[in-house]
CSV table of C-alpha atoms and ligand atoms in Angstrom, one decimal:
chain,number,residue,atom,x,y,z
A,847,UNK,CA,-42.2,246.5,-20.2
A,848,UNK,CA,-42.0,242.7,-21.4
A,849,UNK,CA,-39.8,240.4,-19.7
A,850,UNK,CA,-37.1,238.8,-21.9
A,851,UNK,CA,-37.2,235.0,-22.0
A,852,UNK,CA,-34.3,232.6,-22.5
A,853,UNK,CA,-33.1,231.8,-26.0
A,854,UNK,CA,-34.7,228.8,-27.8
A,855,UNK,CA,-32.7,225.6,-27.2
A,856,UNK,CA,-31.2,226.9,-23.8
A,857,UNK,CA,-32.7,225.9,-20.5
A,858,UNK,CA,-32.4,226.9,-16.9
A,859,UNK,CA,-31.6,224.3,-14.3
A,860,UNK,CA,-33.9,225.6,-11.4
A,861,UNK,CA,-33.3,224.9,-7.7
A,862,UNK,CA,-36.1,222.4,-8.0
A,863,UNK,CA,-34.0,220.1,-10.1
A,864,UNK,CA,-30.5,221.1,-9.6
A,865,UNK,CA,-30.0,218.6,-7.0
A,866,UNK,CA,-30.1,215.9,-9.6
A,867,UNK,CA,-27.4,217.6,-11.5
A,868,UNK,CA,-25.3,217.8,-8.4
A,869,UNK,CA,-25.8,214.2,-7.7
A,870,UNK,CA,-24.6,213.2,-11.2
A,871,UNK,CA,-21.8,215.5,-10.9
A,872,UNK,CA,-20.7,214.1,-7.7
A,873,UNK,CA,-20.9,210.4,-9.1
A,874,UNK,CA,-18.7,211.7,-11.9
A,875,UNK,CA,-16.3,213.1,-9.5
A,876,UNK,CA,-16.1,209.7,-7.6
A,877,UNK,CA,-15.6,207.5,-10.5
A,878,UNK,CA,-13.2,209.6,-12.3
A,879,UNK,CA,-11.1,209.6,-9.2
A,880,UNK,CA,-11.1,205.8,-9.0
A,881,UNK,CA,-9.8,205.5,-12.6
A,882,UNK,CA,-7.3,208.5,-12.0
A,883,UNK,CA,-8.8,210.9,-14.4
A,884,UNK,CA,-8.0,214.6,-13.4
A,885,UNK,CA,-10.3,217.4,-14.1
A,886,UNK,CA,-9.5,220.1,-16.6
A,887,UNK,CA,-11.4,223.2,-17.2
A,888,UNK,CA,-11.0,225.0,-20.6
A,889,UNK,CA,-12.5,228.2,-22.1
A,890,UNK,CA,-15.8,228.5,-23.6
A,891,UNK,CA,-14.6,230.1,-26.7
A,892,UNK,CA,-11.5,229.4,-29.0
A,893,UNK,CA,-10.2,230.2,-32.3
A,894,UNK,CA,-12.6,228.9,-34.9
A,895,UNK,CA,-9.6,227.2,-36.7
A,896,UNK,CA,-9.2,225.0,-33.7
A,897,UNK,CA,-12.6,223.3,-34.3
A,898,UNK,CA,-12.4,223.3,-37.9
A,899,UNK,CA,-9.1,221.4,-37.7
A,900,UNK,CA,-10.0,219.4,-34.5
A,901,UNK,CA,-13.5,218.5,-35.2
A,902,UNK,CA,-13.1,218.2,-39.0
A,903,UNK,CA,-14.5,220.5,-41.7
A,904,UNK,CA,-16.6,217.6,-43.1
A,905,UNK,CA,-18.6,217.1,-40.0
A,906,UNK,CA,-22.2,218.4,-39.4
A,907,UNK,CA,-20.8,220.1,-36.4
A,908,UNK,CA,-18.4,222.4,-38.4
A,909,UNK,CA,-20.5,222.7,-41.5
A,910,UNK,CA,-23.8,223.6,-39.9
A,911,UNK,CA,-23.8,223.8,-36.1
A,912,UNK,CA,-21.1,226.1,-34.8
A,913,UNK,CA,-21.8,229.7,-33.1
A,914,UNK,CA,-19.1,231.5,-34.9
A,915,UNK,CA,-18.5,235.3,-34.6
A,916,UNK,CA,-15.8,238.0,-35.3
A,917,UNK,CA,-14.4,239.7,-32.2
A,918,UNK,CA,-13.7,243.4,-32.1
A,919,UNK,CA,-10.1,242.6,-33.5
A,920,UNK,CA,-11.6,240.7,-36.5
A,921,UNK,CA,-10.6,237.4,-35.4
A,922,UNK,CA,-13.0,234.5,-36.0
A,923,UNK,CA,-14.0,232.9,-32.7
A,924,UNK,CA,-16.4,230.0,-31.9
A,925,UNK,CA,-18.3,228.8,-28.9
A,926,UNK,CA,-17.0,225.4,-28.3
A,927,UNK,CA,-19.4,222.8,-29.7
A,928,UNK,CA,-17.5,220.0,-27.9
A,929,UNK,CA,-14.7,219.5,-25.5
A,930,UNK,CA,-12.0,217.4,-27.1
A,931,UNK,CA,-10.4,220.0,-29.4
A,932,UNK,CA,-10.0,222.5,-26.5
A,933,UNK,CA,-8.5,219.8,-24.3
A,934,UNK,CA,-6.1,218.6,-27.0
A,935,UNK,CA,-5.0,222.3,-27.5
A,936,UNK,CA,-4.5,222.7,-23.8
A,937,UNK,CA,-2.7,219.5,-23.6
A,938,UNK,CA,-0.2,220.8,-26.3
A,939,UNK,CA,0.1,224.4,-25.1
A,940,UNK,CA,1.0,223.3,-21.5
A,941,UNK,CA,3.4,220.5,-22.6
A,942,UNK,CA,1.4,217.8,-20.9
A,943,UNK,CA,2.9,215.3,-23.3
A,944,UNK,CA,6.1,215.6,-21.0
A,945,UNK,CA,4.1,214.5,-18.0
A,946,UNK,CA,3.7,210.9,-16.9
A,947,UNK,CA,1.7,209.1,-19.6
A,948,UNK,CA,-0.9,208.2,-20.2
A,949,UNK,CA,-2.4,211.7,-19.4
A,950,UNK,CA,-5.9,211.1,-18.2
A,951,UNK,CA,-8.1,214.2,-18.0
A,952,UNK,CA,-11.9,214.7,-17.6
A,953,UNK,CA,-14.2,217.8,-18.1
A,954,UNK,CA,-17.7,218.8,-17.2
A,955,UNK,CA,-18.7,221.5,-19.7
A,956,UNK,CA,-21.4,223.3,-21.4
A,957,UNK,CA,-21.3,223.0,-25.2
A,958,UNK,CA,-22.9,225.1,-27.9
A,959,UNK,CA,-24.4,223.9,-31.3
A,960,UNK,CA,-26.8,225.7,-33.5
A,961,UNK,CA,-29.1,222.8,-34.1
A,962,UNK,CA,-33.0,222.6,-34.4
A,963,UNK,CA,-34.2,222.3,-30.7
A,964,UNK,CA,-36.1,219.1,-29.8
A,965,UNK,CA,-36.3,216.7,-27.0
A,966,UNK,CA,-32.8,215.8,-26.0
A,967,UNK,CA,-31.4,218.3,-28.5
A,968,UNK,CA,-30.4,221.7,-27.1
A,969,UNK,CA,-28.3,224.6,-28.3
A,970,UNK,CA,-26.6,225.1,-25.0
A,971,UNK,CA,-26.1,221.5,-23.4
A,972,UNK,CA,-23.7,219.8,-21.0
A,973,UNK,CA,-21.1,217.1,-21.5
A,974,UNK,CA,-19.0,215.0,-19.2
A,975,UNK,CA,-16.1,213.8,-21.2
A,976,UNK,CA,-12.7,212.2,-20.7
A,977,UNK,CA,-9.6,212.1,-22.8
A,978,UNK,CA,-6.6,209.9,-22.3
A,979,UNK,CA,-3.3,210.7,-24.2
A,980,UNK,CA,-0.2,208.7,-24.9
A,981,UNK,CA,-0.9,205.1,-25.8
A,982,UNK,CA,-2.5,202.9,-28.4
A,983,UNK,CA,-2.9,200.1,-26.0
A,984,UNK,CA,-6.5,198.8,-26.5
A,985,UNK,CA,-6.4,198.2,-22.8
A,986,UNK,CA,-7.2,201.9,-22.4
A,987,UNK,CA,-10.0,201.7,-24.8
A,988,UNK,CA,-11.5,198.8,-22.7
A,989,UNK,CA,-10.9,200.7,-19.5
A,990,UNK,CA,-12.7,203.9,-20.7
A,991,UNK,CA,-15.7,201.9,-21.9
A,992,UNK,CA,-15.8,199.9,-18.5
A,993,UNK,CA,-15.6,203.4,-16.6
A,994,UNK,CA,-18.6,204.7,-18.5
A,995,UNK,CA,-20.6,201.5,-18.0
A,996,UNK,CA,-19.8,201.5,-14.3
A,997,UNK,CA,-21.0,205.1,-14.0
A,998,UNK,CA,-24.2,204.5,-15.9
A,999,UNK,CA,-24.8,201.4,-13.7
A,1000,UNK,CA,-24.0,203.2,-10.4
A,1001,UNK,CA,-26.4,205.9,-11.5
A,1002,UNK,CA,-29.0,203.1,-11.6
A,1003,UNK,CA,-29.6,202.9,-15.4
A,1004,UNK,CA,-30.8,199.7,-16.7
A,1005,UNK,CA,-32.0,199.9,-20.4
A,1006,UNK,CA,-28.4,200.4,-21.8
A,1007,UNK,CA,-26.6,199.0,-24.8
A,1008,UNK,CA,-23.0,199.3,-25.4
A,1009,UNK,CA,-22.2,199.4,-29.1
A,1010,UNK,CA,-18.7,199.0,-30.3
A,1011,UNK,CA,-17.0,199.1,-33.9
A,1012,UNK,CA,-13.7,199.8,-35.5
A,1013,UNK,CA,-13.3,202.3,-38.1
A,1014,UNK,CA,-9.7,201.5,-38.9
A,1015,UNK,CA,-6.7,203.8,-39.5
A,1016,UNK,CA,-5.9,206.2,-42.4
A,1017,UNK,CA,-4.2,203.2,-44.1
A,1018,UNK,CA,-7.2,200.8,-44.3
A,1019,UNK,CA,-9.5,203.8,-44.8
A,1020,UNK,CA,-7.9,204.9,-48.0
A,1021,UNK,CA,-8.6,201.5,-49.8
A,1022,UNK,CA,-12.1,201.5,-48.1
A,1023,UNK,CA,-12.9,205.0,-49.2
A,1024,UNK,CA,-12.2,204.1,-52.8
A,1025,UNK,CA,-14.6,201.1,-52.5
A,1026,UNK,CA,-17.1,203.1,-50.8
A,1027,UNK,CA,-16.9,205.9,-53.4
A,1028,UNK,CA,-17.5,203.3,-56.2
A,1029,UNK,CA,-20.6,202.0,-54.4
A,1030,UNK,CA,-22.0,205.6,-53.9
A,1031,UNK,CA,-21.1,206.9,-57.4
A,1032,UNK,CA,-24.1,205.6,-59.2
A,1033,UNK,CA,-26.3,207.6,-56.6
A,1034,UNK,CA,-24.1,210.7,-56.5
A,1035,UNK,CA,-26.7,213.1,-57.8
A,1036,UNK,CA,-29.3,212.0,-55.2
A,1037,UNK,CA,-27.0,212.8,-52.2
A,1038,UNK,CA,-27.9,215.8,-50.1
A,1039,UNK,CA,-25.7,218.8,-50.9
A,1040,UNK,CA,-23.6,218.5,-47.8
A,1041,UNK,CA,-22.8,214.9,-48.7
A,1042,UNK,CA,-21.8,215.9,-52.2
A,1043,UNK,CA,-19.0,217.8,-50.7
A,1044,UNK,CA,-18.0,214.8,-48.4
A,1045,UNK,CA,-18.0,212.5,-51.5
A,1046,UNK,CA,-14.2,213.2,-52.3
A,1047,UNK,CA,-12.9,214.3,-48.9
A,1048,UNK,CA,-14.5,212.0,-46.6
A,1049,UNK,CA,-17.2,209.7,-47.9
A,1050,UNK,CA,-17.4,207.7,-44.6
A,1051,UNK,CA,-19.2,210.7,-43.2
A,1052,UNK,CA,-22.1,210.1,-45.7
A,1053,UNK,CA,-22.9,207.0,-43.8
A,1054,UNK,CA,-23.6,209.2,-40.8
A,1055,UNK,CA,-25.8,211.7,-42.5
A,1056,UNK,CA,-29.2,212.2,-41.1
A,1057,UNK,CA,-30.9,213.0,-44.3
A,1058,UNK,CA,-33.4,210.2,-45.2
A,1059,UNK,CA,-32.2,210.0,-48.8
A,1060,UNK,CA,-28.4,209.6,-47.8
A,1061,UNK,CA,-29.6,207.0,-45.2
A,1062,UNK,CA,-31.4,205.1,-47.9
A,1063,UNK,CA,-28.5,205.3,-50.3
A,1064,UNK,CA,-25.9,204.2,-47.7
A,1065,UNK,CA,-27.9,201.4,-46.2
A,1066,UNK,CA,-26.2,198.5,-48.1
A,1067,UNK,CA,-22.9,200.2,-48.4
A,1068,UNK,CA,-19.7,198.2,-47.6
A,1069,UNK,CA,-18.8,198.6,-44.0
A,1070,UNK,CA,-15.4,199.7,-42.7
A,1071,UNK,CA,-14.9,196.9,-40.1
A,1072,UNK,CA,-15.1,194.1,-42.9
A,1073,UNK,CA,-12.3,196.1,-44.6
A,1074,UNK,CA,-9.7,197.0,-41.8
A,1075,UNK,CA,-6.0,196.0,-41.9
A,1076,UNK,CA,-4.5,193.3,-39.8
A,1077,UNK,CA,-3.2,195.8,-37.2
A,1078,UNK,CA,-6.6,197.3,-36.6
A,1079,UNK,CA,-8.3,193.9,-36.5
A,1080,UNK,CA,-5.9,192.8,-34.0
A,1081,UNK,CA,-6.5,196.0,-31.9
A,1082,UNK,CA,-10.2,195.3,-32.0
A,1083,UNK,CA,-9.7,191.7,-31.0
A,1084,UNK,CA,-7.8,192.8,-27.9
A,1085,UNK,CA,-10.4,195.3,-27.0
A,1086,UNK,CA,-13.1,192.6,-27.1
A,1087,UNK,CA,-11.0,190.4,-25.1
A,1088,UNK,CA,-10.4,192.9,-22.3
A,1089,UNK,CA,-14.1,194.0,-22.2
A,1090,UNK,CA,-14.8,190.2,-21.7
A,1091,UNK,CA,-12.3,190.1,-18.8
A,1092,UNK,CA,-14.1,192.9,-17.1
A,1093,UNK,CA,-17.7,191.5,-17.7
A,1094,UNK,CA,-18.8,194.3,-20.0
A,1095,UNK,CA,-21.6,193.2,-22.3
A,1096,UNK,CA,-21.6,194.7,-25.7
A,1097,UNK,CA,-22.7,194.4,-29.2
A,1098,UNK,CA,-20.8,195.0,-32.4
A,1099,UNK,CA,-22.4,197.6,-34.3
A,1100,UNK,CA,-20.9,197.8,-37.8
A,1101,UNK,CA,-22.8,201.0,-38.6
A,1102,UNK,CA,-21.3,203.4,-36.0
A,1103,UNK,CA,-19.3,206.0,-37.8
A,1104,UNK,CA,-19.3,208.8,-35.3
A,1105,UNK,CA,-20.0,212.4,-36.1
A,1106,UNK,CA,-16.5,213.7,-35.7
A,1107,UNK,CA,-13.6,213.4,-38.2
A,1108,UNK,CA,-10.8,212.5,-36.0
A,1109,UNK,CA,-11.7,208.9,-34.9
A,1110,UNK,CA,-9.5,205.9,-35.7
A,1111,UNK,CA,-9.8,202.3,-34.7
A,1112,UNK,CA,-12.2,202.0,-31.8
A,1113,UNK,CA,-15.5,203.8,-31.8
A,1114,UNK,CA,-18.4,203.3,-29.5
A,1115,UNK,CA,-21.8,204.5,-28.5
A,1116,UNK,CA,-23.9,203.9,-25.4
A,1117,UNK,CA,-27.6,204.0,-26.2
A,1118,UNK,CA,-30.7,203.8,-24.0
A,1119,UNK,CA,-34.1,202.9,-25.0
A,1120,UNK,CA,-35.9,204.4,-21.9
A,1121,UNK,CA,-36.8,207.6,-23.8
A,1122,UNK,CA,-38.9,205.7,-26.4
A,1123,UNK,CA,-36.8,206.0,-29.4
A,1124,UNK,CA,-33.1,204.9,-29.2
A,1125,UNK,CA,-31.2,207.7,-27.9
A,1126,UNK,CA,-27.4,208.1,-27.7
A,1127,UNK,CA,-26.3,209.1,-24.2
A,1128,UNK,CA,-22.6,208.8,-24.8
A,1129,UNK,CA,-20.3,208.5,-27.8
A,1130,UNK,CA,-16.5,208.2,-28.1
A,1131,UNK,CA,-13.5,206.5,-29.6
A,1132,UNK,CA,-9.9,206.6,-30.4
A,1133,UNK,CA,-8.2,209.5,-32.3
A,1134,UNK,CA,-4.8,208.6,-32.9
A,1135,UNK,CA,-4.4,211.3,-35.6
A,1136,UNK,CA,-5.8,214.3,-33.8
A,1137,UNK,CA,-2.8,215.6,-31.7
A,1138,UNK,CA,-0.8,215.7,-34.8
A,1139,UNK,CA,-3.7,217.4,-36.7
A,1140,UNK,CA,-3.6,220.2,-34.1
A,1141,UNK,CA,0.1,220.7,-34.4
A,1142,UNK,CA,1.7,218.2,-31.9
A,1143,UNK,CA,3.8,215.3,-32.3
A,1144,UNK,CA,1.8,212.1,-33.2
A,1145,UNK,CA,0.4,211.2,-29.7
A,1146,UNK,CA,-2.5,208.7,-29.7
A,1147,UNK,CA,-5.5,209.4,-27.7
A,1148,UNK,CA,-9.0,208.2,-26.8
A,1149,UNK,CA,-12.1,209.7,-25.2
A,1150,UNK,CA,-15.7,210.0,-25.0
A,1151,UNK,CA,-18.4,212.6,-24.2
A,1152,UNK,CA,-21.8,212.0,-22.5
A,1153,UNK,CA,-24.7,214.4,-23.0
A,1154,UNK,CA,-25.9,215.1,-19.3
A,1155,UNK,CA,-29.4,216.5,-20.4
A,1156,UNK,CA,-30.0,213.0,-22.1
A,1157,UNK,CA,-28.5,211.2,-19.2
A,1158,UNK,CA,-31.0,213.0,-16.7
A,1159,UNK,CA,-33.9,212.5,-19.1
A,1160,UNK,CA,-33.1,208.8,-19.0
A,1161,UNK,CA,-32.8,208.7,-15.3
A,1162,UNK,CA,-35.9,210.5,-14.8
A,1163,UNK,CA,-37.7,208.0,-17.2
A,1164,UNK,CA,-36.4,205.0,-15.5
A,1165,UNK,CA,-37.3,206.6,-12.1
A,1166,UNK,CA,-34.0,206.0,-10.6
A,1167,UNK,CA,-32.9,207.7,-7.3
A,1168,UNK,CA,-31.2,211.1,-8.2
A,1169,UNK,CA,-30.6,212.7,-4.6
A,1170,UNK,CA,-32.8,215.1,-2.7
A,1171,UNK,CA,-33.4,218.7,-2.8
A,1172,UNK,CA,-31.3,220.3,0.1
A,1173,UNK,CA,-33.1,220.8,3.3
A,1174,UNK,CA,-32.6,223.1,6.2
A,1175,UNK,CA,-31.6,221.5,9.4
A,1176,UNK,CA,-33.4,224.0,11.7
A,1177,UNK,CA,-35.7,226.9,11.3
A,1178,UNK,CA,-35.5,229.5,14.2
A,1179,UNK,CA,-38.8,231.1,14.8
A,1180,UNK,CA,-39.2,234.2,17.1
A,1181,UNK,CA,-42.0,236.0,19.0
A,1182,UNK,CA,-41.1,239.6,19.8
A,1183,UNK,CA,-38.1,242.0,19.3
A,1184,UNK,CA,-35.8,240.8,21.9
A,1185,UNK,CA,-36.0,237.2,20.6
A,1186,UNK,CA,-35.5,238.4,17.1
A,1187,UNK,CA,-32.3,240.1,18.1
A,1188,UNK,CA,-31.1,237.1,20.0
A,1189,UNK,CA,-31.9,234.7,17.0
A,1190,UNK,CA,-29.4,236.6,14.8
A,1191,UNK,CA,-26.5,235.5,16.9
A,1192,UNK,CA,-28.0,232.0,17.6
A,1193,UNK,CA,-28.5,231.3,13.7
A,1194,UNK,CA,-24.9,232.6,13.1
A,1195,UNK,CA,-23.6,230.1,15.7
A,1196,UNK,CA,-25.6,227.4,14.2
A,1197,UNK,CA,-24.3,228.1,10.9
A,1198,UNK,CA,-20.6,228.4,12.0
A,1199,UNK,CA,-21.1,224.8,13.2
A,1200,UNK,CA,-21.9,223.3,9.8
A,1201,UNK,CA,-25.6,223.5,10.7
A,1202,UNK,CA,-28.0,224.6,7.8
A,1203,UNK,CA,-30.1,227.2,9.6
A,1204,UNK,CA,-32.9,229.6,8.6
A,1205,UNK,CA,-34.9,232.4,10.1
A,1206,UNK,CA,-37.6,234.8,9.1
A,1207,UNK,CA,-36.7,238.1,7.3
A,1208,UNK,CA,-40.2,239.3,6.4
A,1209,UNK,CA,-41.7,240.3,9.8
A,1210,UNK,CA,-44.1,237.3,9.7
A,1211,UNK,CA,-46.2,236.4,12.7
A,1212,UNK,CA,-45.4,232.9,14.4
A,1213,UNK,CA,-48.0,231.0,12.3
A,1214,UNK,CA,-46.7,232.3,9.1
A,1215,UNK,CA,-43.2,231.8,10.1
A,1216,UNK,CA,-44.0,227.9,10.8
A,1217,UNK,CA,-45.7,227.9,7.4
A,1218,UNK,CA,-42.4,229.1,5.8
A,1219,UNK,CA,-40.4,226.6,7.8
A,1220,UNK,CA,-42.6,223.9,6.3
A,1221,UNK,CA,-42.4,225.1,2.8
A,1222,UNK,CA,-38.6,225.3,2.9
A,1223,UNK,CA,-38.3,221.8,4.3
A,1224,UNK,CA,-36.7,222.3,7.9
A,1225,UNK,CA,-36.0,219.0,9.8
A,1226,UNK,CA,-36.2,220.8,13.0
A,1227,UNK,CA,-37.7,224.1,14.4
A,1228,UNK,CA,-37.5,226.1,17.6
A,1229,UNK,CA,-39.7,229.0,18.8
A,1230,UNK,CA,-37.9,231.7,20.7
A,1231,UNK,CA,-39.8,234.2,22.9
A,1232,UNK,CA,-38.8,236.2,26.2
A,1233,UNK,CA,-39.2,233.1,28.3
A,1234,UNK,CA,-36.8,231.0,26.3
A,1235,UNK,CA,-34.1,233.7,26.2
A,1236,UNK,CA,-34.5,234.3,30.0
A,1237,UNK,CA,-34.1,230.6,30.8
A,1238,UNK,CA,-31.4,229.9,28.1
A,1239,UNK,CA,-33.2,226.9,26.8
A,1240,UNK,CA,-36.0,226.0,24.3
A,1241,UNK,CA,-38.0,223.1,22.9
A,1242,UNK,CA,-36.6,221.6,19.8
A,1243,UNK,CA,-39.2,220.3,17.6
A,1244,UNK,CA,-38.7,217.5,15.0
A,1245,UNK,CA,-40.9,218.7,12.2
A,1246,UNK,CA,-41.5,215.2,10.7
A,1247,UNK,CA,-42.4,213.2,13.9
A,1248,UNK,CA,-43.7,216.2,15.9
A,1249,UNK,CA,-41.5,215.0,19.1
A,1250,UNK,CA,-40.0,217.8,21.3
A,1251,UNK,CA,-37.0,217.8,23.4
A,1252,UNK,CA,-36.0,220.6,26.0
A,1253,UNK,CA,-32.5,221.7,25.4
A,1254,UNK,CA,-30.1,224.6,26.1
A,1255,UNK,CA,-28.9,226.6,23.0
A,1256,UNK,CA,-25.5,225.0,23.3
A,1257,UNK,CA,-27.1,221.6,23.4
A,1258,UNK,CA,-29.0,222.2,20.3
A,1259,UNK,CA,-25.8,223.3,18.6
A,1260,UNK,CA,-24.0,220.1,19.8
A,1261,UNK,CA,-26.7,217.9,18.7
A,1262,UNK,CA,-27.0,219.1,15.3
A,1263,UNK,CA,-23.2,219.9,14.7
A,1264,UNK,CA,-21.7,218.6,11.5
A,1265,UNK,CA,-18.4,219.1,9.8
A,1266,UNK,CA,-18.8,222.1,7.4
A,1267,UNK,CA,-19.4,221.2,3.8
B,1185,LIG,P1,-26.1,213.0,-32.4
B,1185,LIG,O1,-25.9,212.0,-33.4
B,1185,LIG,O2,-27.3,212.7,-31.4
B,1185,LIG,O3,-26.3,214.4,-33.0
B,1185,LIG,P2,-23.4,213.6,-32.0
B,1185,LIG,O4,-22.7,212.6,-32.7
B,1185,LIG,O5,-23.6,214.9,-32.6
B,1185,LIG,O6,-24.9,213.1,-31.5
B,1185,LIG,P3,-21.3,214.0,-30.0
B,1185,LIG,O7,-20.7,215.1,-30.8
B,1185,LIG,O8,-20.6,212.7,-30.0
B,1185,LIG,O9,-22.9,213.8,-30.5
B,1185,LIG,O10,-21.7,214.3,-28.5
B,1185,LIG,C1,-21.6,213.4,-27.4
B,1185,LIG,C2,-22.9,213.4,-26.8
B,1185,LIG,O11,-23.5,214.6,-26.4
B,1185,LIG,C3,-24.2,212.9,-27.5
B,1185,LIG,O12,-24.1,211.4,-27.5
B,1185,LIG,C4,-25.3,213.4,-26.9
B,1185,LIG,O13,-25.7,212.5,-25.7
B,1185,LIG,C5,-24.8,214.7,-26.5
B,1185,LIG,N1,-25.3,215.7,-27.4
B,1185,LIG,C6,-25.0,215.9,-28.6
B,1185,LIG,N2,-25.5,217.1,-29.2
B,1185,LIG,C7,-26.5,217.4,-28.4
B,1185,LIG,C8,-27.4,218.5,-28.3
B,1185,LIG,N3,-27.5,219.4,-29.4
B,1185,LIG,N4,-28.2,218.7,-27.1
B,1185,LIG,C9,-28.1,217.8,-26.1
B,1185,LIG,N5,-27.1,216.7,-26.2
B,1185,LIG,C10,-26.3,216.5,-27.2
B,1186,LIG,MG1,-25.0,215.9,-33.8
């Protein structure tokens, strides 16, 4: 029979590289703790309507990329294409708006989008994201950007650019949308079909379209940041000021629109050029209208999401430290049946004392056991035979230096003992 392969656009994270992921995840845990973001875990699937409303039905994600299916009860469900909508749902469902605000949450999740697979673009991919609810204060915008920049720096990345922009509020967007429609109208017939549907409902989205023709048509369009209201302009000034105070370098990129519908005021993207072409590692922004859109009171919020596959690709490309594959502390080799039996209890004792210990299970001869110890990366080894068991001690060998030391079994445990973890 044929074996069945993984689906196109999905990928396995094998033991040979999972340590990189664990390294990144640990750094995420550390930095979110310092900034007091708490982890939240939300379901992989939700009602389709949540994403249609929360992500916005003029977006690429909702129009083209969602994995949607009917369950047996005939309800339309969707695999989460992103994290924010589910987190906002949970925030409302559990009344977190009554907790001390701002509520600062982070997640580390898989996402599902039916896109054309290519480098850095998968159908199942992973995102680290944060969401903070409860204030419009630009200080929070600046803090979130500072946090993600610190994370990327602490991960050792260098070729980064922080792009910020403001896309205003519904008030300034209304006037701007009229202006933009006027600009686009002469070329309406040449827009892609998706953008034709965006023209009335959300023309701003046209400026984020990936189709060449729409890019060309939109290239000299009026930009939102030149048309924002006083309140939004003031918010943006304060954001820049607080980024400055924290020593964060940034560029103002007037063309950032962001793919999702719910953004207001601050939007930002962090790009890296270490993969050749410019690649967006992280995107985020403020979404003051989203909680209301999903049925809550008007509670402002801000967040970002970082694509972890792209992040790890950048780290690989820049050759930065990404942790190491886990090693065994000690390999217990045996000669003869008595020693084999004894080793079962000895290995258990080692493990109970926090030591990573391994033995043979394949009935190998001594030479083959040592080869296996080498392959699986043991720091130390011992060889137990009748003599060792009789005398209650053996020779502990450092596999790297070749040094040996004569110790009792208890002394070996004491020497290698660690807190369990
Ligand atoms: P893009 O413009 O690259 O399609 P996007 O605007 O759709 O990105 P977001 O929805 O903001 O992306 O998601 C945040 C981050 O998640 C992106 O910056 C990227 O790093 C990552 N990401 C998005 N889609 C994919 C995918 N299909 N595969 C891998 N990573 C992805
Ligand atoms: Mg996309």
